[in-house]
mmCIF file of C-alpha atoms in Angstrom:
data_model
loop_
_atom_site.group_PDB
_atom_site.id
_atom_site.type_symbol
_atom_site.label_atom_id
_atom_site.label_comp_id
_atom_site.label_asym_id
_atom_site.label_seq_id
_atom_site.Cartn_x
_atom_site.Cartn_y
_atom_site.Cartn_z
ATOM 1 C CA SER A 1 32.413 58.311 -44.444
ATOM 2 C CA GLN A 2 31.588 55.486 -42.097
ATOM 3 C CA SER A 3 29.556 52.808 -43.814
ATOM 4 C CA CYS A 4 26.138 51.563 -42.773
ATOM 5 C CA ARG A 5 26.734 48.893 -40.157
ATOM 6 C CA THR A 6 24.783 45.710 -39.631
ATOM 7 C CA ARG A 7 22.818 47.077 -36.689
ATOM 8 C CA ALA A 8 21.359 50.503 -36.082
ATOM 9 C CA MET A 9 21.048 51.710 -32.532
ATOM 10 C CA ALA A 10 17.739 52.985 -31.247
ATOM 11 C CA THR A 11 18.775 54.708 -28.059
ATOM 12 C CA LYS A 12 17.877 57.697 -26.025
ATOM 13 C CA PRO A 13 20.150 59.748 -23.714
ATOM 14 C CA SER A 14 20.100 58.365 -20.186
ATOM 15 C CA GLU A 15 18.454 61.461 -18.738
ATOM 16 C CA ASP A 16 15.455 60.819 -21.019
ATOM 17 C CA ASN A 17 13.109 57.917 -20.411
ATOM 18 C CA ALA A 18 13.403 55.672 -23.467
ATOM 19 C CA LYS A 19 14.422 52.064 -23.657
ATOM 20 C CA ASN A 20 17.693 51.094 -25.270
ATOM 21 C CA SER A 21 17.163 48.772 -28.182
ATOM 22 C CA ASP A 22 18.571 48.191 -31.609
ATOM 23 C CA PHE A 23 17.104 47.572 -35.022
ATOM 24 C CA PRO A 24 18.675 45.251 -37.572
ATOM 25 C CA VAL A 25 19.884 46.811 -40.824
ATOM 26 C CA VAL A 26 18.790 44.997 -43.979
ATOM 27 C CA ASP A 27 21.281 45.117 -46.864
ATOM 28 C CA LEU A 28 19.360 45.155 -50.142
ATOM 29 C CA GLY A 29 22.389 43.880 -52.097
ATOM 30 C CA LYS A 30 21.509 40.185 -51.949
ATOM 31 C CA PHE A 31 17.935 40.749 -53.161
ATOM 32 C CA LEU A 32 19.121 43.078 -55.949
ATOM 33 C CA LYS A 33 21.569 40.435 -57.228
ATOM 34 C CA ASP A 34 19.102 37.537 -57.012
ATOM 35 C CA PRO A 35 15.629 38.143 -55.541
ATOM 36 C CA ASP A 36 15.004 34.431 -55.088
ATOM 37 C CA SER A 37 18.089 34.019 -52.857
ATOM 38 C CA ALA A 38 17.021 36.563 -50.227
ATOM 39 C CA GLU A 39 14.125 34.779 -48.519
ATOM 40 C CA GLU A 40 15.431 35.451 -44.991
ATOM 41 C CA ASP A 41 15.956 39.148 -45.731
ATOM 42 C CA CYS A 42 12.405 39.398 -47.105
ATOM 43 C CA LYS A 43 10.971 37.740 -44.006
ATOM 44 C CA LEU A 44 12.921 40.187 -41.832
ATOM 45 C CA VAL A 45 11.569 43.172 -43.821
ATOM 46 C CA ALA A 46 7.985 41.910 -43.304
ATOM 47 C CA LYS A 47 8.641 41.221 -39.596
ATOM 48 C CA MET A 48 10.111 44.700 -38.976
ATOM 49 C CA PHE A 49 7.200 46.483 -40.646
ATOM 50 C CA HIS A 50 4.703 44.386 -38.656
ATOM 51 C CA GLU A 51 6.402 44.742 -35.256
ATOM 52 C CA THR A 52 7.872 48.243 -35.457
ATOM 53 C CA GLY A 53 6.391 50.069 -38.486
ATOM 54 C CA LEU A 54 9.913 50.944 -39.607
ATOM 55 C CA LEU A 55 12.916 49.501 -41.390
ATOM 56 C CA ILE A 56 16.569 50.537 -41.712
ATOM 57 C CA VAL A 57 18.334 49.507 -44.909
ATOM 58 C CA LYS A 58 21.610 49.776 -46.759
ATOM 59 C CA ASP A 59 21.039 50.261 -50.497
ATOM 60 C CA PRO A 60 24.269 49.828 -52.519
ATOM 61 C CA ARG A 61 22.821 52.256 -55.121
ATOM 62 C CA VAL A 62 22.579 55.130 -52.591
ATOM 63 C CA SER A 63 25.668 56.639 -50.945
ATOM 64 C CA MET A 64 26.231 58.971 -47.990
ATOM 65 C CA GLU A 65 27.582 61.469 -50.545
ATOM 66 C CA HIS A 66 24.193 61.513 -52.295
ATOM 67 C CA ASN A 67 22.537 62.357 -48.963
ATOM 68 C CA ASP A 68 25.146 65.048 -48.154
ATOM 69 C CA THR A 69 24.769 66.757 -51.550
ATOM 70 C CA PHE A 70 21.017 66.898 -51.080
ATOM 71 C CA ILE A 71 21.212 68.275 -47.520
ATOM 72 C CA ASP A 72 23.786 70.907 -48.641
ATOM 73 C CA ASN A 73 21.313 72.050 -51.307
ATOM 74 C CA MET A 74 18.419 72.285 -48.826
ATOM 75 C CA GLU A 75 20.537 74.195 -46.295
ATOM 76 C CA LYS A 76 21.180 76.808 -49.011
ATOM 77 C CA PHE A 77 17.424 77.147 -49.558
ATOM 78 C CA TYR A 78 16.461 77.407 -45.898
ATOM 79 C CA GLU A 79 19.184 80.004 -45.325
ATOM 80 C CA LEU A 80 17.666 82.325 -47.974
ATOM 81 C CA ASP A 81 15.932 85.505 -46.784
ATOM 82 C CA LEU A 82 12.319 85.045 -45.708
ATOM 83 C CA LYS A 83 11.075 87.095 -48.690
ATOM 84 C CA GLU A 84 12.957 84.820 -51.140
ATOM 85 C CA LYS A 85 11.628 81.653 -49.488
ATOM 86 C CA MET A 86 8.068 83.016 -49.529
ATOM 87 C CA GLU A 87 8.230 83.334 -53.354
ATOM 88 C CA THR A 88 7.962 79.521 -53.503
ATOM 89 C CA VAL A 89 4.917 79.219 -51.190
ATOM 90 C CA HIS A 90 1.599 78.142 -52.775
ATOM 91 C CA PRO A 91 -1.317 77.807 -50.318
ATOM 92 C CA GLU A 92 -3.708 77.632 -53.295
ATOM 93 C CA TYR A 93 -2.319 74.121 -53.949
ATOM 94 C CA HIS A 94 -2.643 73.188 -50.253
ATOM 95 C CA TYR A 95 1.158 73.665 -49.947
ATOM 96 C CA GLN A 96 1.627 70.391 -51.858
ATOM 97 C CA ILE A 97 4.314 72.019 -54.066
ATOM 98 C CA GLY A 98 7.067 74.471 -53.088
ATOM 99 C CA ALA A 99 7.651 75.633 -49.532
ATOM 100 C CA THR A 100 5.431 75.377 -46.467
ATOM 101 C CA PRO A 101 6.486 78.036 -43.913
ATOM 102 C CA GLU A 102 6.890 77.329 -40.224
ATOM 103 C CA GLY A 103 3.668 77.684 -38.241
ATOM 104 C CA VAL A 104 1.433 76.084 -40.909
ATOM 105 C CA GLU A 105 1.604 72.302 -40.496
ATOM 106 C CA GLN A 106 -0.333 70.986 -37.508
ATOM 107 C CA ALA A 107 -0.573 67.350 -36.462
ATOM 108 C CA ARG A 108 -3.926 65.691 -35.818
ATOM 109 C CA ASN A 109 -4.965 65.639 -32.177
ATOM 110 C CA HIS A 110 -3.813 62.269 -30.792
ATOM 111 C CA CYS A 111 -4.044 63.309 -27.129
ATOM 112 C CA GLN A 112 -6.342 60.443 -26.099
ATOM 113 C CA ARG A 113 -3.970 57.932 -27.656
ATOM 114 C CA ALA A 114 -0.942 59.579 -26.004
ATOM 115 C CA LYS A 115 -2.618 59.578 -22.561
ATOM 116 C CA ALA A 116 -3.028 55.798 -22.753
ATOM 117 C CA ILE A 117 0.738 55.319 -23.174
ATOM 118 C CA ALA A 118 2.885 54.568 -20.097
ATOM 119 C CA ASP A 119 4.547 57.700 -18.651
ATOM 120 C CA GLU A 120 8.083 56.732 -19.706
ATOM 121 C CA ASP A 121 6.983 56.254 -23.335
ATOM 122 C CA ARG A 122 4.677 59.261 -23.656
ATOM 123 C CA PRO A 123 5.318 61.859 -26.395
ATOM 124 C CA VAL A 124 7.068 65.115 -25.521
ATOM 125 C CA THR A 125 4.617 66.903 -27.872
ATOM 126 C CA GLU A 126 2.184 69.189 -26.037
ATOM 127 C CA CYS A 127 -1.529 68.355 -26.111
ATOM 128 C CA PRO A 128 -3.357 69.521 -28.085
ATOM 129 C CA PRO A 129 -0.489 69.954 -30.587
ATOM 130 C CA GLY A 130 0.451 73.472 -31.678
ATOM 131 C CA LYS A 131 1.544 74.450 -35.181
ATOM 132 C CA ASP A 132 4.934 72.999 -36.078
ATOM 133 C CA PRO A 133 7.847 75.486 -36.086
ATOM 134 C CA LYS A 134 9.436 73.791 -39.115
ATOM 135 C CA TRP A 135 9.590 74.632 -42.814
ATOM 136 C CA ARG A 136 9.100 72.035 -45.542
ATOM 137 C CA TYR A 137 9.701 71.893 -49.294
ATOM 138 C CA PHE A 138 7.555 69.697 -51.535
ATOM 139 C CA TRP A 139 8.962 68.533 -54.876
ATOM 140 C CA ARG A 140 7.177 66.024 -57.111
ATOM 141 C CA ILE A 141 9.158 62.953 -58.153
ATOM 142 C CA GLY A 142 8.368 60.766 -61.156
ATOM 143 C CA LYS A 143 5.681 60.808 -63.830
ATOM 144 C CA ARG A 144 2.199 62.183 -63.316
ATOM 145 C CA PRO A 145 -0.809 60.192 -64.540
ATOM 146 C CA GLU A 146 -2.162 61.187 -67.979
ATOM 147 C CA LYS A 147 -5.736 61.042 -66.648
ATOM 148 C CA THR A 148 -6.653 61.643 -63.016
ATOM 149 C CA ASP A 149 -9.619 62.676 -60.887
ATOM 150 C CA PHE A 150 -7.167 64.350 -58.474
ATOM 151 C CA LYS A 151 -5.409 67.090 -60.446
ATOM 152 C CA GLN A 152 -4.469 69.181 -57.393
ATOM 153 C CA LEU A 153 -2.484 66.264 -55.999
ATOM 154 C CA ASN A 154 -0.547 66.132 -59.269
ATOM 155 C CA VAL A 155 0.539 69.752 -60.002
ATOM 156 C CA SER A 156 3.911 70.962 -61.395
ATOM 157 C CA ASN A 157 7.060 71.766 -59.407
ATOM 158 C CA VAL A 158 8.316 75.179 -58.212
ATOM 159 C CA ILE A 159 12.011 76.042 -58.707
ATOM 160 C CA PRO A 160 13.697 78.641 -56.434
ATOM 161 C CA LYS A 161 15.649 80.801 -58.890
ATOM 162 C CA GLN A 162 18.411 81.653 -56.394
ATOM 163 C CA ILE A 163 19.846 78.117 -56.305
ATOM 164 C CA PRO A 164 21.593 76.802 -59.444
ATOM 165 C CA GLY A 165 21.243 73.100 -60.250
ATOM 166 C CA TRP A 166 18.154 72.798 -58.032
ATOM 167 C CA GLU A 167 16.105 70.597 -60.358
ATOM 168 C CA LYS A 168 18.896 68.091 -61.000
ATOM 169 C CA CYS A 169 19.756 67.824 -57.298
ATOM 170 C CA MET A 170 16.137 67.255 -56.247
ATOM 171 C CA ASP A 171 15.379 64.772 -59.032
ATOM 172 C CA THR A 172 18.589 62.795 -58.399
ATOM 173 C CA TRP A 173 17.970 62.232 -54.683
ATOM 174 C CA GLY A 174 14.229 61.699 -55.092
ATOM 175 C CA SER A 175 14.624 59.151 -57.898
ATOM 176 C CA LEU A 176 17.290 57.235 -55.982
ATOM 177 C CA ILE A 177 15.213 56.792 -52.845
ATOM 178 C CA VAL A 178 11.926 56.063 -54.652
ATOM 179 C CA GLN A 179 13.906 53.228 -56.229
ATOM 180 C CA THR A 180 14.837 52.038 -52.707
ATOM 181 C CA VAL A 181 11.165 52.098 -51.679
ATOM 182 C CA ARG A 182 10.211 50.033 -54.733
ATOM 183 C CA THR A 183 12.800 47.366 -53.905
ATOM 184 C CA VAL A 184 11.731 47.274 -50.250
ATOM 185 C CA THR A 185 8.071 46.824 -51.265
ATOM 186 C CA GLN A 186 9.053 43.833 -53.404
ATOM 187 C CA MET A 187 10.881 42.337 -50.414
ATOM 188 C CA ALA A 188 7.934 43.071 -48.099
ATOM 189 C CA ALA A 189 5.506 41.466 -50.573
ATOM 190 C CA ASP A 190 7.718 38.353 -50.744
ATOM 191 C CA GLY A 191 7.923 38.289 -46.938
ATOM 192 C CA PHE A 192 4.133 38.607 -46.619
ATOM 193 C CA GLY A 193 3.556 35.865 -49.200
ATOM 194 C CA LEU A 194 1.984 38.258 -51.733
ATOM 195 C CA GLU A 195 2.824 38.637 -55.428
ATOM 196 C CA ARG A 196 6.211 40.393 -55.579
ATOM 197 C CA ASN A 197 5.163 43.438 -57.641
ATOM 198 C CA ILE A 198 1.749 44.008 -56.061
ATOM 199 C CA PHE A 199 2.781 47.235 -54.288
ATOM 200 C CA ILE A 200 4.971 48.545 -57.147
ATOM 201 C CA LYS A 201 2.016 48.367 -59.546
ATOM 202 C CA LEU A 202 -0.150 50.395 -57.143
ATOM 203 C CA MET A 203 2.651 53.008 -56.743
ATOM 204 C CA GLU A 204 3.063 53.614 -60.481
ATOM 205 C CA ASN A 205 2.439 57.302 -61.357
ATOM 206 C CA GLY A 206 1.755 58.015 -57.679
ATOM 207 C CA PRO A 207 2.158 61.616 -56.412
ATOM 208 C CA HIS A 208 5.514 60.853 -54.752
ATOM 209 C CA LEU A 209 6.779 63.880 -52.868
ATOM 210 C CA LEU A 210 10.296 64.783 -51.888
ATOM 211 C CA ALA A 211 9.509 66.600 -48.648
ATOM 212 C CA PRO A 212 12.642 67.795 -46.811
ATOM 213 C CA THR A 213 11.977 69.694 -43.601
ATOM 214 C CA GLY A 214 14.021 72.622 -42.326
ATOM 215 C CA SER A 215 14.102 73.431 -38.612
ATOM 216 C CA ASP A 216 16.000 76.563 -37.552
ATOM 217 C CA LEU A 217 18.024 75.608 -34.476
ATOM 218 C CA SER A 218 19.321 79.177 -34.187
ATOM 219 C CA LYS A 219 15.711 80.150 -33.297
ATOM 220 C CA TYR A 220 14.324 76.992 -31.745
ATOM 221 C CA ALA A 221 16.851 75.147 -29.599
ATOM 222 C CA LYS A 222 15.012 74.801 -26.303
ATOM 223 C CA LYS A 223 14.945 71.213 -25.072
ATOM 224 C CA ASP A 224 11.689 69.352 -25.870
ATOM 225 C CA THR A 225 10.631 71.810 -28.597
ATOM 226 C CA ALA A 226 8.619 69.676 -31.056
ATOM 227 C CA PHE A 227 9.523 70.410 -34.685
ATOM 228 C CA ALA A 228 7.121 67.687 -35.812
ATOM 229 C CA SER A 229 4.436 66.896 -33.247
ATOM 230 C CA TYR A 230 3.400 63.306 -32.438
ATOM 231 C CA HIS A 231 1.809 61.952 -35.646
ATOM 232 C CA TYR A 232 1.673 59.217 -38.275
ATOM 233 C CA ASP A 233 2.297 59.750 -42.009
ATOM 234 C CA LEU A 234 -0.703 59.701 -44.360
ATOM 235 C CA ASN A 235 1.145 58.228 -47.369
ATOM 236 C CA PHE A 236 2.404 54.720 -48.261
ATOM 237 C CA ILE A 237 6.044 54.575 -47.119
ATOM 238 C CA THR A 238 8.233 57.474 -45.941
ATOM 239 C CA ILE A 239 11.996 57.257 -46.497
ATOM 240 C CA HIS A 240 14.895 59.445 -45.399
ATOM 241 C CA GLY A 241 18.656 59.499 -45.123
ATOM 242 C CA LYS A 242 20.566 60.473 -41.994
ATOM 243 C CA SER A 243 20.012 63.992 -40.668
ATOM 244 C CA ARG A 244 22.949 66.051 -39.366
ATOM 245 C CA PHE A 245 21.074 66.646 -36.120
ATOM 246 C CA PRO A 246 19.356 63.924 -34.053
ATOM 247 C CA GLY A 247 15.784 64.306 -32.807
ATOM 248 C CA LEU A 248 13.576 61.605 -34.371
ATOM 249 C CA TYR A 249 11.625 59.426 -31.931
ATOM 250 C CA VAL A 250 9.434 56.515 -33.024
ATOM 251 C CA TRP A 251 6.841 54.258 -31.388
ATOM 252 C CA THR A 252 6.850 50.541 -32.107
ATOM 253 C CA ARG A 253 3.644 48.471 -32.306
ATOM 254 C CA ASP A 254 3.744 47.883 -28.523
ATOM 255 C CA ASN A 255 3.817 51.670 -27.896
ATOM 256 C CA LYS A 256 7.451 51.801 -26.780
ATOM 257 C CA ARG A 257 9.205 55.096 -27.585
ATOM 258 C CA ARG A 258 12.606 54.839 -29.284
ATOM 259 C CA ALA A 259 15.163 57.418 -30.384
ATOM 260 C CA VAL A 260 16.484 56.420 -33.795
ATOM 261 C CA LYS A 261 20.235 56.717 -34.154
ATOM 262 C CA MET A 262 20.902 55.826 -37.753
ATOM 263 C CA PRO A 263 24.340 54.774 -39.002
ATOM 264 C CA PRO A 264 25.773 56.935 -41.820
ATOM 265 C CA GLY A 265 24.971 55.602 -45.278
ATOM 266 C CA CYS A 266 21.720 53.940 -44.167
ATOM 267 C CA LEU A 267 18.142 54.834 -45.061
ATOM 268 C CA LEU A 268 15.142 54.758 -42.732
ATOM 269 C CA LEU A 269 11.706 53.699 -44.014
ATOM 270 C CA GLN A 270 8.494 54.232 -42.035
ATOM 271 C CA ALA A 271 5.070 52.738 -42.756
ATOM 272 C CA GLY A 272 2.321 55.265 -43.521
ATOM 273 C CA LYS A 273 -1.485 55.051 -43.442
ATOM 274 C CA GLN A 274 -1.780 53.669 -46.986
ATOM 275 C CA PHE A 275 0.456 50.711 -46.045
ATOM 276 C CA GLU A 276 -1.747 50.095 -42.983
ATOM 277 C CA TRP A 277 -4.839 50.180 -45.233
ATOM 278 C CA LEU A 278 -3.426 47.711 -47.775
ATOM 279 C CA THR A 279 -2.511 45.234 -45.015
ATOM 280 C CA GLY A 280 -5.756 45.564 -43.033
ATOM 281 C CA GLY A 281 -3.778 46.791 -40.008
ATOM 282 C CA TYR A 282 -1.152 44.005 -40.066
ATOM 283 C CA VAL A 283 1.322 46.862 -40.611
ATOM 284 C CA LEU A 284 0.433 49.968 -38.616
ATOM 285 C CA ALA A 285 1.312 53.530 -39.640
ATOM 286 C CA GLY A 286 4.187 54.316 -37.288
ATOM 287 C CA PHE A 287 3.752 57.190 -34.835
ATOM 288 C CA HIS A 288 6.738 59.501 -34.433
ATOM 289 C CA GLU A 289 7.815 62.988 -33.377
ATOM 290 C CA VAL A 290 10.884 65.176 -33.991
ATOM 291 C CA VAL A 291 11.980 67.049 -30.875
ATOM 292 C CA VAL A 292 14.991 68.948 -29.570
ATOM 293 C CA SER A 293 16.933 66.627 -27.246
ATOM 294 C CA ASP A 294 20.238 67.084 -25.404
ATOM 295 C CA ALA A 295 21.884 65.323 -28.361
ATOM 296 C CA THR A 296 20.322 67.876 -30.774
ATOM 297 C CA ILE A 297 21.655 70.774 -28.668
ATOM 298 C CA ALA A 298 25.137 69.196 -28.530
ATOM 299 C CA ALA A 299 25.151 68.732 -32.338
ATOM 300 C CA LYS A 300 24.028 72.358 -32.789
ATOM 301 C CA LYS A 301 26.930 73.640 -30.612
ATOM 302 C CA LYS A 302 29.371 71.500 -32.598
ATOM 303 C CA ALA A 303 28.027 72.845 -35.919
ATOM 304 C CA GLU A 304 28.255 76.458 -34.657
ATOM 305 C CA ALA A 305 31.865 75.937 -33.538
ATOM 306 C CA ALA A 306 32.709 74.577 -37.003
ATOM 307 C CA GLY A 307 30.923 77.469 -38.779
ATOM 308 C CA LYS A 308 28.349 75.094 -40.307
ATOM 309 C CA SER A 309 24.618 75.489 -40.873
ATOM 310 C CA THR A 310 22.337 75.059 -37.854
ATOM 311 C CA TRP A 311 19.263 74.232 -39.932
ATOM 312 C CA ARG A 312 18.129 70.673 -39.164
ATOM 313 C CA VAL A 313 17.306 69.265 -42.608
ATOM 314 C CA SER A 314 15.584 65.931 -43.201
ATOM 315 C CA SER A 315 16.178 64.216 -46.559
ATOM 316 C CA THR A 316 12.588 62.926 -46.619
ATOM 317 C CA LEU A 317 10.440 61.480 -49.400
ATOM 318 C CA PHE A 318 6.785 60.454 -49.116
ATOM 319 C CA SER A 319 5.991 57.603 -51.517
ATOM 320 C CA HIS A 320 2.325 57.246 -52.451
ATOM 321 C CA ILE A 321 -0.146 54.842 -53.968
ATOM 322 C CA ALA A 322 -1.392 56.421 -57.237
ATOM 323 C CA SER A 323 -4.345 58.747 -56.504
ATOM 324 C CA ASP A 324 -6.837 56.888 -58.738
ATOM 325 C CA ASN A 325 -5.999 53.449 -57.314
ATOM 326 C CA THR A 326 -8.165 51.915 -54.596
ATOM 327 C CA LEU A 327 -6.899 51.238 -51.079
ATOM 328 C CA THR A 328 -8.287 47.958 -49.743
ATOM 329 C CA PRO A 329 -6.704 45.069 -47.792
ATOM 330 C CA LEU A 330 -4.811 42.877 -50.285
ATOM 331 C CA GLY A 331 -4.919 39.081 -50.618
ATOM 332 C CA LYS A 332 -4.607 37.310 -47.262
ATOM 333 C CA PHE A 333 -4.957 40.639 -45.440
ATOM 334 C CA GLU A 334 -8.677 40.657 -46.274
ATOM 335 C CA LYS A 335 -8.947 38.172 -43.384
ATOM 336 C CA GLU A 336 -7.162 40.371 -40.804
ATOM 337 C CA LYS A 337 -9.355 40.872 -37.727
ATOM 338 C CA ASP A 338 -9.447 44.662 -38.295
ATOM 339 C CA ALA A 339 -9.893 44.505 -42.098
ATOM 340 C CA SER A 340 -13.400 45.977 -41.869
ATOM 341 C CA LYS A 341 -11.883 49.249 -40.572
ATOM 342 C CA TYR A 342 -10.350 49.759 -44.027
ATOM 343 C CA PRO A 343 -13.189 50.084 -46.573
ATOM 344 C CA ALA A 344 -12.327 50.344 -50.287
ATOM 345 C CA THR A 345 -11.324 54.003 -50.795
ATOM 346 C CA LYS A 346 -9.520 55.787 -53.627
ATOM 347 C CA ALA A 347 -6.050 56.877 -52.500
ATOM 348 C CA GLY A 348 -6.710 60.455 -53.659
ATOM 349 C CA VAL A 349 -9.808 60.659 -51.436
ATOM 350 C CA GLN A 350 -7.882 59.283 -48.444
ATOM 351 C CA VAL A 351 -5.084 61.856 -48.975
ATOM 352 C CA SER A 352 -7.556 64.760 -49.298
ATOM 353 C CA GLU A 353 -9.295 63.772 -46.069
ATOM 354 C CA GLU A 354 -5.979 63.551 -44.218
ATOM 355 C CA LEU A 355 -4.828 66.947 -45.586
ATOM 356 C CA LYS A 356 -8.035 68.557 -44.304
ATOM 357 C CA ALA A 357 -7.422 67.018 -40.887
ATOM 358 C CA ILE A 358 -3.894 68.489 -40.696
ATOM 359 C CA LYS A 359 -5.040 71.947 -41.882
ATOM 360 C CA LEU A 360 -3.345 71.877 -45.315
ATOM 361 C CA GLU A 361 -6.580 71.654 -47.336
ATOM 362 C CA ALA A 362 -9.752 73.633 -46.826
#
């Protein structure tokens, strides 16, 4: 497969109103060989998170084949009968393990924010947002804390019995990309002038969630259908590999809308609310939406012609700060002008409040 190039395009089809731009791709190889020799890369990581809320990387430890194997596995799950999929659904745990059916997740209402954005950069998502027509599967990655005040955020995994090798496949991909997040946080810390392992320590035993979505393009292929309405992520850093169908749009700090076209073999990281909290707003949780575009429809037709799956799967993982750790602006970020907006709050409390707001917790 084509390797991850040095620049990733962020473009949108000409009939849509988005600016053409491109994002640099950071190769983690230099830092992995010798962290002290990668000062420029670390500064670029910090700059990208500050200016855009996202980062595209090449991690020599993660291949396109890893991503493909994982997406193949998730396509098998989403193509199961509805009854079989529903066996893995657990609303009593706020859907934080197993499957979340379509029509459950609902983004917070950000209509006022969206209205303030220039017409050409406004979200496609309807206001107020409806319930998302996408499925999701949550799978815990890594160790759970021995003692925690937030047991429901740290429950055990659910294995669909119809798919052999499920556990190994999920754990392999999840562990690989959590490792990528850890390395990127070290680089970001260096770039910010913080102690290198400051974020890694806070992530230890966090409720990291592999969270691949499944959107059925055989049912929902009308242009501008929002699979994931305009929103930010509640966690620390979100990471995913390349999807087989385009559709992800992001907003940079200056509220410009971009379609992300990721080179094969690369990984995309997006800042979540916990990252914003820890930096006192120096890094903002990146707003984004996943919608059906002309490019999505073209990819669907191509997949149909080739007899391939038309489920749009994302190879997503939500990395988290450990539930019992406190979110508060770190080091120099205590002096950020908006630092007072981020009072000391346990990560588990912050997550619970966000889940209530998006209708996943009563």
